[in-house]
mmCIF file with all atom_site columns, C-alpha atoms in Angstrom:
data_model
loop_
_atom_site.group_PDB
_atom_site.id
_atom_site.type_symbol
_atom_site.label_atom_id
_atom_site.label_alt_id
_atom_site.label_comp_id
_atom_site.label_asym_id
_atom_site.label_entity_id
_atom_site.label_seq_id
_atom_site.pdbx_PDB_ins_code
_atom_site.Cartn_x
_atom_site.Cartn_y
_atom_site.Cartn_z
_atom_site.occupancy
_atom_site.B_iso_or_equiv
_atom_site.pdbx_formal_charge
_atom_site.auth_seq_id
_atom_site.auth_comp_id
_atom_site.auth_asym_id
_atom_site.auth_atom_id
_atom_site.pdbx_PDB_model_num
ATOM 1   C CA . UNK A 1 1   ? 2.844   148.268 -51.667 1.00 0.00 ? 1   UNK A CA 1
ATOM 2   C CA . UNK A 1 2   ? 0.978   147.224 -48.620 1.00 0.00 ? 2   UNK A CA 1
ATOM 3   C CA . UNK A 1 3   ? 3.330   144.815 -46.414 1.00 0.00 ? 3   UNK A CA 1
ATOM 4   C CA . UNK A 1 4   ? 0.428   143.359 -44.401 1.00 0.00 ? 4   UNK A CA 1
ATOM 5   C CA . UNK A 1 5   ? -0.475  139.716 -45.189 1.00 0.00 ? 5   UNK A CA 1
ATOM 6   C CA . UNK A 1 6   ? -2.907  138.499 -47.698 1.00 0.00 ? 6   UNK A CA 1
ATOM 7   C CA . UNK A 1 7   ? -6.800  139.124 -46.669 1.00 0.00 ? 7   UNK A CA 1
ATOM 8   C CA . UNK A 1 8   ? -7.573  135.743 -44.140 1.00 0.00 ? 8   UNK A CA 1
ATOM 9   C CA . UNK A 1 9   ? -3.426  134.798 -44.244 1.00 0.00 ? 9   UNK A CA 1
ATOM 10  C CA . UNK A 1 10  ? -3.154  137.279 -41.580 1.00 0.00 ? 10  UNK A CA 1
ATOM 11  C CA . UNK A 1 11  ? -5.407  134.723 -39.025 1.00 0.00 ? 11  UNK A CA 1
ATOM 12  C CA . UNK A 1 12  ? -4.285  131.493 -40.377 1.00 0.00 ? 12  UNK A CA 1
ATOM 13  C CA . UNK A 1 13  ? -2.533  130.088 -36.829 1.00 0.00 ? 13  UNK A CA 1
ATOM 14  C CA . UNK A 1 14  ? -3.488  127.913 -34.129 1.00 0.00 ? 14  UNK A CA 1
ATOM 15  C CA . UNK A 1 15  ? -2.661  125.960 -30.909 1.00 0.00 ? 15  UNK A CA 1
ATOM 16  C CA . UNK A 1 16  ? -3.865  122.466 -30.518 1.00 0.00 ? 16  UNK A CA 1
ATOM 17  C CA . UNK A 1 17  ? -4.367  120.842 -27.441 1.00 0.00 ? 17  UNK A CA 1
ATOM 18  C CA . UNK A 1 18  ? -3.626  116.246 -28.038 1.00 0.00 ? 18  UNK A CA 1
ATOM 19  C CA . UNK A 1 19  ? -4.490  113.579 -25.408 1.00 0.00 ? 19  UNK A CA 1
ATOM 20  C CA . UNK A 1 20  ? -1.536  111.630 -24.869 1.00 0.00 ? 20  UNK A CA 1
ATOM 21  C CA . UNK A 1 21  ? -2.240  107.281 -23.743 1.00 0.00 ? 21  UNK A CA 1
ATOM 22  C CA . UNK A 1 22  ? -1.304  106.768 -19.506 1.00 0.00 ? 22  UNK A CA 1
ATOM 23  C CA . UNK A 1 23  ? 1.995   104.916 -20.779 1.00 0.00 ? 23  UNK A CA 1
ATOM 24  C CA . UNK A 1 24  ? 3.752   108.392 -21.623 1.00 0.00 ? 24  UNK A CA 1
ATOM 25  C CA . UNK A 1 25  ? 4.031   108.528 -17.927 1.00 0.00 ? 25  UNK A CA 1
ATOM 26  C CA . UNK A 1 26  ? 6.178   105.715 -18.062 1.00 0.00 ? 26  UNK A CA 1
ATOM 27  C CA . UNK A 1 27  ? 8.726   107.931 -19.897 1.00 0.00 ? 27  UNK A CA 1
ATOM 28  C CA . UNK A 1 28  ? 11.623  109.514 -17.432 1.00 0.00 ? 28  UNK A CA 1
ATOM 29  C CA . UNK A 1 29  ? 11.775  112.652 -19.413 1.00 0.00 ? 29  UNK A CA 1
ATOM 30  C CA . UNK A 1 30  ? 8.126   113.276 -19.856 1.00 0.00 ? 30  UNK A CA 1
ATOM 31  C CA . UNK A 1 31  ? 7.649   112.429 -15.578 1.00 0.00 ? 31  UNK A CA 1
ATOM 32  C CA . UNK A 1 32  ? 10.560  114.717 -14.845 1.00 0.00 ? 32  UNK A CA 1
ATOM 33  C CA . UNK A 1 33  ? 8.991   117.271 -16.633 1.00 0.00 ? 33  UNK A CA 1
ATOM 34  C CA . UNK A 1 34  ? 5.714   116.736 -14.735 1.00 0.00 ? 34  UNK A CA 1
ATOM 35  C CA . UNK A 1 35  ? 6.566   116.933 -10.968 1.00 0.00 ? 35  UNK A CA 1
ATOM 36  C CA . UNK A 1 36  ? 2.938   118.197 -9.855  1.00 0.00 ? 36  UNK A CA 1
ATOM 37  C CA . UNK A 1 37  ? 0.676   116.219 -12.042 1.00 0.00 ? 37  UNK A CA 1
ATOM 38  C CA . UNK A 1 38  ? -2.717  114.995 -10.611 1.00 0.00 ? 38  UNK A CA 1
ATOM 39  C CA . UNK A 1 39  ? -3.612  110.999 -10.381 1.00 0.00 ? 39  UNK A CA 1
ATOM 40  C CA . UNK A 1 40  ? -6.304  111.078 -12.475 1.00 0.00 ? 40  UNK A CA 1
ATOM 41  C CA . UNK A 1 41  ? -5.704  114.161 -15.292 1.00 0.00 ? 41  UNK A CA 1
ATOM 42  C CA . UNK A 1 42  ? -4.904  113.831 -18.681 1.00 0.00 ? 42  UNK A CA 1
ATOM 43  C CA . UNK A 1 43  ? -1.375  113.724 -20.697 1.00 0.00 ? 43  UNK A CA 1
ATOM 44  C CA . UNK A 1 44  ? -1.158  116.127 -23.033 1.00 0.00 ? 44  UNK A CA 1
ATOM 45  C CA . UNK A 1 45  ? 0.787   117.116 -25.659 1.00 0.00 ? 45  UNK A CA 1
ATOM 46  C CA . UNK A 1 46  ? 0.209   121.182 -26.350 1.00 0.00 ? 46  UNK A CA 1
ATOM 47  C CA . UNK A 1 47  ? 1.264   123.074 -29.831 1.00 0.00 ? 47  UNK A CA 1
ATOM 48  C CA . UNK A 1 48  ? 1.273   125.841 -32.428 1.00 0.00 ? 48  UNK A CA 1
ATOM 49  C CA . UNK A 1 49  ? 0.893   125.006 -36.431 1.00 0.00 ? 49  UNK A CA 1
ATOM 50  C CA . UNK A 1 50  ? 0.242   126.886 -39.414 1.00 0.00 ? 50  UNK A CA 1
ATOM 51  C CA . UNK A 1 51  ? -2.405  124.727 -40.581 1.00 0.00 ? 51  UNK A CA 1
ATOM 52  C CA . UNK A 1 52  ? -5.741  122.959 -39.430 1.00 0.00 ? 52  UNK A CA 1
ATOM 53  C CA . UNK A 1 53  ? -5.207  120.981 -36.477 1.00 0.00 ? 53  UNK A CA 1
ATOM 54  C CA . UNK A 1 54  ? -6.799  118.092 -37.818 1.00 0.00 ? 54  UNK A CA 1
ATOM 55  C CA . UNK A 1 55  ? -3.923  118.148 -40.493 1.00 0.00 ? 55  UNK A CA 1
ATOM 56  C CA . UNK A 1 56  ? -1.114  118.323 -37.978 1.00 0.00 ? 56  UNK A CA 1
ATOM 57  C CA . UNK A 1 57  ? -2.341  116.151 -35.997 1.00 0.00 ? 57  UNK A CA 1
ATOM 58  C CA . UNK A 1 58  ? -2.823  113.423 -38.790 1.00 0.00 ? 58  UNK A CA 1
ATOM 59  C CA . UNK A 1 59  ? 0.713   114.859 -39.507 1.00 0.00 ? 59  UNK A CA 1
ATOM 60  C CA . UNK A 1 60  ? 2.283   114.262 -36.250 1.00 0.00 ? 60  UNK A CA 1
ATOM 61  C CA . UNK A 1 61  ? 1.002   110.512 -36.439 1.00 0.00 ? 61  UNK A CA 1
ATOM 62  C CA . UNK A 1 62  ? 2.531   110.202 -39.590 1.00 0.00 ? 62  UNK A CA 1
ATOM 63  C CA . UNK A 1 63  ? 6.086   110.987 -38.487 1.00 0.00 ? 63  UNK A CA 1
ATOM 64  C CA . UNK A 1 64  ? 6.324   114.419 -40.382 1.00 0.00 ? 64  UNK A CA 1
ATOM 65  C CA . UNK A 1 65  ? 7.812   116.986 -38.346 1.00 0.00 ? 65  UNK A CA 1
ATOM 66  C CA . UNK A 1 66  ? 6.400   115.098 -35.301 1.00 0.00 ? 66  UNK A CA 1
ATOM 67  C CA . UNK A 1 67  ? 7.496   114.746 -31.866 1.00 0.00 ? 67  UNK A CA 1
ATOM 68  C CA . UNK A 1 68  ? 7.979   111.440 -31.032 1.00 0.00 ? 68  UNK A CA 1
ATOM 69  C CA . UNK A 1 69  ? 5.542   111.459 -27.635 1.00 0.00 ? 69  UNK A CA 1
ATOM 70  C CA . UNK A 1 70  ? 2.192   112.225 -30.515 1.00 0.00 ? 70  UNK A CA 1
ATOM 71  C CA . UNK A 1 71  ? 3.202   109.784 -32.940 1.00 0.00 ? 71  UNK A CA 1
ATOM 72  C CA . UNK A 1 72  ? 3.860   106.884 -29.775 1.00 0.00 ? 72  UNK A CA 1
ATOM 73  C CA . UNK A 1 73  ? 1.323   107.719 -27.529 1.00 0.00 ? 73  UNK A CA 1
ATOM 74  C CA . UNK A 1 74  ? -0.952  110.583 -29.406 1.00 0.00 ? 74  UNK A CA 1
ATOM 75  C CA . UNK A 1 75  ? -5.112  109.536 -29.284 1.00 0.00 ? 75  UNK A CA 1
ATOM 76  C CA . UNK A 1 76  ? -7.290  112.154 -30.017 1.00 0.00 ? 76  UNK A CA 1
ATOM 77  C CA . UNK A 1 77  ? -7.370  115.836 -29.956 1.00 0.00 ? 77  UNK A CA 1
ATOM 78  C CA . UNK A 1 78  ? -9.311  117.855 -27.649 1.00 0.00 ? 78  UNK A CA 1
ATOM 79  C CA . UNK A 1 79  ? -10.484 120.697 -29.030 1.00 0.00 ? 79  UNK A CA 1
ATOM 80  C CA . UNK A 1 80  ? -12.403 122.090 -26.258 1.00 0.00 ? 80  UNK A CA 1
ATOM 81  C CA . UNK A 1 81  ? -8.638  122.782 -24.373 1.00 0.00 ? 81  UNK A CA 1
ATOM 82  C CA . UNK A 1 82  ? -8.328  124.796 -27.693 1.00 0.00 ? 82  UNK A CA 1
ATOM 83  C CA . UNK A 1 83  ? -10.878 125.649 -30.267 1.00 0.00 ? 83  UNK A CA 1
ATOM 84  C CA . UNK A 1 84  ? -12.107 128.853 -28.445 1.00 0.00 ? 84  UNK A CA 1
ATOM 85  C CA . UNK A 1 85  ? -8.515  130.977 -28.668 1.00 0.00 ? 85  UNK A CA 1
ATOM 86  C CA . UNK A 1 86  ? -8.491  130.184 -33.401 1.00 0.00 ? 86  UNK A CA 1
ATOM 87  C CA . UNK A 1 87  ? -7.299  130.796 -35.239 1.00 0.00 ? 87  UNK A CA 1
ATOM 88  C CA . UNK A 1 88  ? -4.908  133.686 -34.933 1.00 0.00 ? 88  UNK A CA 1
ATOM 89  C CA . UNK A 1 89  ? -1.894  135.709 -35.649 1.00 0.00 ? 89  UNK A CA 1
ATOM 90  C CA . UNK A 1 90  ? 1.685   133.691 -35.526 1.00 0.00 ? 90  UNK A CA 1
ATOM 91  C CA . UNK A 1 91  ? 2.907   136.042 -32.620 1.00 0.00 ? 91  UNK A CA 1
ATOM 92  C CA . UNK A 1 92  ? -0.235  135.105 -30.725 1.00 0.00 ? 92  UNK A CA 1
ATOM 93  C CA . UNK A 1 93  ? -0.072  131.741 -31.183 1.00 0.00 ? 93  UNK A CA 1
ATOM 94  C CA . UNK A 1 94  ? 3.584   131.234 -30.265 1.00 0.00 ? 94  UNK A CA 1
ATOM 95  C CA . UNK A 1 95  ? 2.391   132.934 -26.957 1.00 0.00 ? 95  UNK A CA 1
ATOM 96  C CA . UNK A 1 96  ? -0.570  131.330 -26.768 1.00 0.00 ? 96  UNK A CA 1
ATOM 97  C CA . UNK A 1 97  ? 0.948   128.065 -26.836 1.00 0.00 ? 97  UNK A CA 1
ATOM 98  C CA . UNK A 1 98  ? 3.456   128.650 -23.824 1.00 0.00 ? 98  UNK A CA 1
ATOM 99  C CA . UNK A 1 99  ? -0.248  130.225 -21.821 1.00 0.00 ? 99  UNK A CA 1
ATOM 100 C CA . UNK A 1 100 ? -1.796  127.001 -22.518 1.00 0.00 ? 100 UNK A CA 1
ATOM 101 C CA . UNK A 1 101 ? 0.809   125.099 -21.578 1.00 0.00 ? 101 UNK A CA 1
ATOM 102 C CA . UNK A 1 102 ? 1.281   126.244 -18.236 1.00 0.00 ? 102 UNK A CA 1
ATOM 103 C CA . UNK A 1 103 ? -2.764  126.661 -17.488 1.00 0.00 ? 103 UNK A CA 1
ATOM 104 C CA . UNK A 1 104 ? -3.019  123.247 -18.131 1.00 0.00 ? 104 UNK A CA 1
ATOM 105 C CA . UNK A 1 105 ? 0.401   121.797 -16.007 1.00 0.00 ? 105 UNK A CA 1
ATOM 106 C CA . UNK A 1 106 ? -1.012  124.042 -13.397 1.00 0.00 ? 106 UNK A CA 1
ATOM 107 C CA . UNK A 1 107 ? -4.363  122.705 -13.506 1.00 0.00 ? 107 UNK A CA 1
ATOM 108 C CA . UNK A 1 108 ? -2.784  118.975 -12.791 1.00 0.00 ? 108 UNK A CA 1
ATOM 109 C CA . UNK A 1 109 ? -3.020  117.978 -16.387 1.00 0.00 ? 109 UNK A CA 1
ATOM 110 C CA . UNK A 1 110 ? 0.608   115.915 -17.530 1.00 0.00 ? 110 UNK A CA 1
ATOM 111 C CA . UNK A 1 111 ? 2.571   118.226 -20.314 1.00 0.00 ? 111 UNK A CA 1
ATOM 112 C CA . UNK A 1 112 ? 4.532   118.396 -23.196 1.00 0.00 ? 112 UNK A CA 1
ATOM 113 C CA . UNK A 1 113 ? 5.082   121.572 -24.764 1.00 0.00 ? 113 UNK A CA 1
ATOM 114 C CA . UNK A 1 114 ? 7.571   121.909 -28.431 1.00 0.00 ? 114 UNK A CA 1
#
């Protein structure tokens, strides 16, 4: 028996980016994590999931396996920042989540990464 995942399931993970309301800047932990945030750049949450990013966003907003910042401040998904990478294998998604968060932070975004 093959150890490979069933056809079509190997590349079903996604990275995603949620735009956060500007009020998240009032959170001391968020502000401390983003000392180089550039005024005017968005605040975002970067995550990784094995389901469609739209469904994952809905789960966050419903409080299911949710990040507090997304529950309280999540506005919308920003597919222009992540769609090009999806879908991908699990390990690649784990790495891309970190790389995307770093790249956005270096570009001046305020970033929270799970």
